[in-house]
XYZ file of C-alpha atoms in Angstrom:
322
model
C 97.394 92.966 97.741
C 94.393 92.062 100.097
C 91.514 89.903 98.487
C 87.889 91.661 98.422
C 85.383 90.380 101.060
C 82.021 89.100 100.672
C 80.844 92.317 101.801
C 82.503 93.882 99.036
C 81.067 91.679 96.395
C 77.347 92.356 97.912
C 78.017 96.011 97.654
C 79.312 95.771 94.140
C 76.070 93.682 93.063
C 73.985 96.223 94.871
C 75.322 99.121 92.908
C 75.167 97.113 89.639
C 71.484 96.411 90.402
C 70.575 99.961 90.948
C 72.157 101.112 87.655
C 70.162 98.558 85.720
C 67.126 99.133 87.601
C 66.855 102.952 88.056
C 69.241 104.569 85.258
C 68.296 101.853 82.524
C 64.785 101.340 83.672
C 65.048 97.501 84.006
C 63.069 97.443 87.434
C 63.667 94.801 89.992
C 62.531 91.707 88.450
C 64.527 88.856 87.787
C 66.565 88.522 84.398
C 64.783 85.770 82.320
C 63.781 84.797 78.689
C 60.622 86.536 77.595
C 58.022 83.914 76.974
C 56.330 85.799 74.570
C 59.329 86.444 72.271
C 62.016 83.812 72.623
C 65.729 84.699 72.469
C 64.852 88.385 74.208
C 65.486 88.645 77.811
C 63.667 91.099 80.240
C 64.453 92.227 83.687
C 67.458 93.133 85.847
C 70.664 91.296 84.724
C 72.177 91.480 88.191
C 69.405 89.564 89.659
C 69.365 86.651 87.412
C 69.497 83.013 88.764
C 73.257 82.731 87.380
C 74.240 85.704 89.539
C 72.136 84.563 92.612
C 73.717 81.034 92.389
C 77.335 82.652 92.206
C 76.817 84.774 95.194
C 75.579 81.955 97.292
C 78.787 80.030 96.216
C 81.070 82.931 96.694
C 79.841 83.065 100.385
C 80.250 79.471 100.968
C 83.925 79.387 99.709
C 84.675 82.795 101.784
C 83.280 80.970 104.914
C 85.229 77.943 104.041
C 88.456 80.131 103.737
C 88.070 81.534 107.136
C 86.277 84.786 106.554
C 83.549 85.864 108.757
C 80.586 87.048 106.901
C 78.616 89.525 109.331
C 76.349 92.514 109.083
C 76.305 95.576 110.932
C 74.862 95.204 114.391
C 71.340 96.736 114.546
C 70.974 99.918 116.690
C 68.696 99.691 119.391
C 66.577 102.107 121.344
C 68.505 101.795 124.848
C 71.918 102.809 123.089
C 70.073 105.703 121.242
C 68.845 107.124 124.513
C 72.344 106.983 125.824
C 73.701 108.709 122.828
C 70.806 111.336 123.496
C 71.521 111.783 127.053
C 75.434 112.301 126.331
C 75.037 114.767 123.451
C 72.450 116.633 125.328
C 74.881 117.221 128.185
C 77.659 118.367 126.100
C 79.283 121.589 126.699
C 78.159 124.437 124.473
C 81.479 125.937 123.280
C 80.994 126.113 119.463
C 82.886 129.387 119.450
C 86.216 127.990 120.973
C 88.438 126.551 118.300
C 89.924 123.441 119.225
C 93.541 122.488 118.247
C 94.728 119.520 116.697
C 97.220 119.132 119.507
C 94.133 119.115 122.210
C 92.191 116.811 119.928
C 95.038 114.107 119.999
C 95.733 114.772 123.881
C 92.108 114.811 124.434
C 90.027 112.413 121.980
C 86.786 113.043 123.846
C 86.793 116.558 122.252
C 86.476 115.250 118.785
C 82.866 117.059 118.299
C 81.071 120.180 119.980
C 77.349 120.475 120.723
C 76.559 121.586 117.220
C 77.954 118.575 115.582
C 76.540 116.196 118.300
C 72.997 117.604 117.727
C 73.258 117.284 114.143
C 74.516 113.829 114.289
C 71.814 112.653 116.539
C 69.162 114.039 114.274
C 71.121 111.728 111.693
C 70.955 108.940 113.673
C 67.195 109.288 114.413
C 66.125 109.927 110.915
C 68.020 106.949 109.715
C 66.520 104.760 112.371
C 62.875 105.751 112.336
C 62.672 106.059 108.203
C 64.737 102.965 107.690
C 67.416 104.891 105.672
C 71.232 104.076 104.894
C 73.491 106.827 105.833
C 73.902 107.729 102.160
C 70.100 108.250 101.813
C 69.866 110.490 104.985
C 72.977 112.618 103.919
C 71.170 113.445 100.704
C 68.106 115.183 102.690
C 67.556 118.936 102.059
C 65.828 121.533 104.067
C 63.710 121.905 100.998
C 62.544 118.244 101.601
C 61.399 119.177 105.409
C 58.206 120.481 106.437
C 56.856 121.114 109.810
C 53.216 120.420 110.016
C 50.224 120.604 112.505
C 48.632 117.456 112.686
C 45.140 118.571 112.696
C 44.231 121.949 110.966
C 41.388 122.555 113.347
C 43.797 123.136 116.246
C 44.458 126.587 114.625
C 40.730 127.386 115.273
C 39.986 125.793 118.733
C 43.577 126.443 120.222
C 43.762 130.062 118.956
C 47.216 129.309 117.901
C 48.258 127.998 121.076
C 50.085 124.562 120.618
C 51.472 121.756 122.348
C 54.544 119.861 121.200
C 52.546 116.987 120.514
C 50.547 118.881 117.974
C 53.150 118.726 115.535
C 54.745 116.306 113.097
C 57.578 116.350 110.475
C 57.146 115.567 106.840
C 59.964 114.442 104.852
C 59.361 114.656 101.133
C 62.120 111.955 100.331
C 62.877 111.953 96.403
C 64.436 108.517 96.775
C 61.348 106.963 98.900
C 57.764 107.570 99.616
C 57.092 110.773 102.054
C 57.377 109.920 105.502
C 55.429 111.731 108.425
C 56.529 111.029 111.591
C 55.981 112.036 115.445
C 56.886 110.495 118.680
C 56.279 111.211 122.469
C 59.387 109.840 124.128
C 62.065 112.756 124.078
C 64.848 110.950 122.826
C 62.787 109.189 119.960
C 61.124 111.998 118.844
C 62.216 113.418 115.248
C 60.157 116.553 115.697
C 62.096 117.715 118.672
C 65.697 116.703 117.004
C 64.538 118.772 113.999
C 63.656 121.737 115.773
C 66.827 121.934 118.043
C 68.817 121.652 114.797
C 66.687 124.112 112.919
C 67.196 126.722 115.630
C 70.967 125.888 116.168
C 71.639 126.007 112.443
C 69.569 129.387 112.005
C 72.084 130.973 114.090
C 74.616 130.844 111.581
C 72.469 131.085 108.467
C 69.560 133.563 107.978
C 67.983 131.310 105.152
C 68.415 127.586 105.335
C 68.895 125.805 102.516
C 71.006 123.168 100.836
C 71.584 119.738 102.944
C 70.418 119.355 106.350
C 73.479 117.450 107.728
C 76.282 119.659 106.983
C 79.953 118.785 106.502
C 82.044 118.597 109.360
C 84.972 120.699 109.201
C 88.124 118.980 108.013
C 85.924 116.110 106.698
C 84.716 115.402 103.047
C 81.123 115.037 104.297
C 80.785 111.310 103.218
C 79.684 108.331 104.790
C 82.844 107.384 106.056
C 83.327 110.636 107.756
C 80.126 110.520 109.742
C 80.642 106.800 110.339
C 83.881 107.829 112.074
C 82.004 110.362 114.130
C 79.338 107.817 115.083
C 82.088 105.534 116.362
C 83.444 108.176 118.543
C 80.241 109.046 119.697
C 79.623 105.336 120.885
C 83.072 105.461 122.500
C 81.853 108.568 124.844
C 78.817 106.116 126.243
C 81.268 103.322 126.637
C 80.026 101.075 123.644
C 82.206 99.066 121.675
C 82.004 100.716 117.985
C 83.439 97.710 116.095
C 80.390 95.724 115.369
C 78.267 98.826 114.210
C 78.214 100.326 110.596
C 76.386 102.767 108.386
C 73.618 100.126 108.078
C 73.123 99.678 111.746
C 70.285 102.261 111.981
C 68.398 100.793 109.167
C 68.681 97.324 110.778
C 67.806 98.798 114.222
C 64.934 100.595 112.935
C 63.301 97.756 111.027
C 63.733 95.409 114.449
C 62.233 98.289 116.648
C 59.123 98.564 114.509
C 58.757 94.954 114.388
C 59.554 94.236 118.131
C 58.910 97.341 119.972
C 56.064 99.041 118.264
C 54.668 95.710 116.908
C 54.149 96.607 113.344
C 52.938 93.929 110.867
C 55.572 93.002 108.286
C 53.380 94.164 105.630
C 53.603 97.949 107.107
C 57.368 97.701 107.583
C 57.756 96.668 104.004
C 55.749 99.389 102.782
C 57.300 102.105 105.107
C 60.587 100.822 104.402
C 60.187 100.805 100.223
C 60.206 97.147 99.927
C 56.700 96.810 98.978
C 57.035 97.773 95.329
C 57.039 94.158 94.533
C 57.838 91.119 96.588
C 60.173 89.348 94.419
C 62.720 89.118 97.337
C 60.629 88.634 100.302
C 63.810 87.512 102.181
C 64.957 91.252 102.682
C 63.008 92.069 105.752
C 64.301 88.762 107.544
C 68.064 89.751 106.637
C 67.214 92.900 108.733
C 65.399 91.084 111.685
C 67.768 88.384 112.297
C 71.442 88.127 112.847
C 73.834 86.860 115.352
C 75.664 89.993 115.655
C 72.747 91.589 117.205
C 71.994 91.469 121.043
C 69.242 89.021 121.971
C 65.820 90.444 123.222
C 65.370 87.072 125.171
C 67.750 84.646 126.559
C 67.398 81.117 125.381
C 66.951 79.619 128.794
C 63.922 81.992 129.189
C 61.615 81.429 126.423
C 59.706 78.915 128.230
C 60.503 80.366 131.750
C 57.191 81.503 133.259
C 59.026 83.518 136.059
C 61.497 85.239 133.745
C 61.694 88.903 134.359
C 58.891 91.222 133.201
C 59.250 93.128 129.981
C 59.138 97.159 130.011
C 55.246 98.259 130.246
C 53.420 98.540 127.138
C 52.926 102.454 126.412
C 49.347 101.646 125.140
C 47.871 98.926 127.575
C 50.327 99.132 130.507
C 50.904 95.410 130.292
C 54.373 93.777 131.035
C 53.827 90.228 129.702
C 55.964 89.049 126.643
C 52.945 89.642 124.237
C 52.461 92.973 125.069
């Protein structure tokens, strides 16, 4: 019988913390003795000092025994662009049923155009809203609202709008409301939502229920979507082994910090980590990991002649501080 890994222990602790915090209403404060009423304890038992010390000790023992404790590699914008380009070029043959024999002989036919467009929307929402796969899969059409950014545009433009005039509003029951819009096509959730809405509307007169439907022959779980994601990475020649369902949340956090230059406080608020700052190391676990691709080579940190960065979309500079 295989031994449980440290990652399994982390997931078990997270599940227990969620149970105590949300279902039992104990919050996310550490478990401690009430100074006013000695002998009575308050807070979340899973976040006690004893459990934290045990997890640190467990990680040390796992590393000493040879287990490599790693986190999923963060997704980045170039990889997302590659997935967008490949999926948009997929052949639109949704009405042709692909047999199991053909799928076995041609693994590249694992999904059609509809599935790929739905998956890319899932990637983008998880990436920009810092969601886990299991959270993104719970989004329903009732949670999605298409809005005009400025109501006065209806008057001045006389009902004629540009794509940049719209935004998508997600009413997430498990997170604060998120409003997003982007101008780069492969990073634009408005475009992705609009495409998937049009495609899904062709088969349904009234859209309701979950936005991300079950793939035929799958159970609709995070694991089945992870399999599709890994197949999609193989399509563009990227090794899928370092990636997981947490890659988009980690990648989105790094994208907001390194590319969009958001302050850490804004990232914590956007990601739902600002309810209390009792665990300030959470954001740094998403920002730093040896599994991620380095932004700068080590020998170029103090190299004045290192290659320039991509131009800043706001100021146009290509220096490292842009």
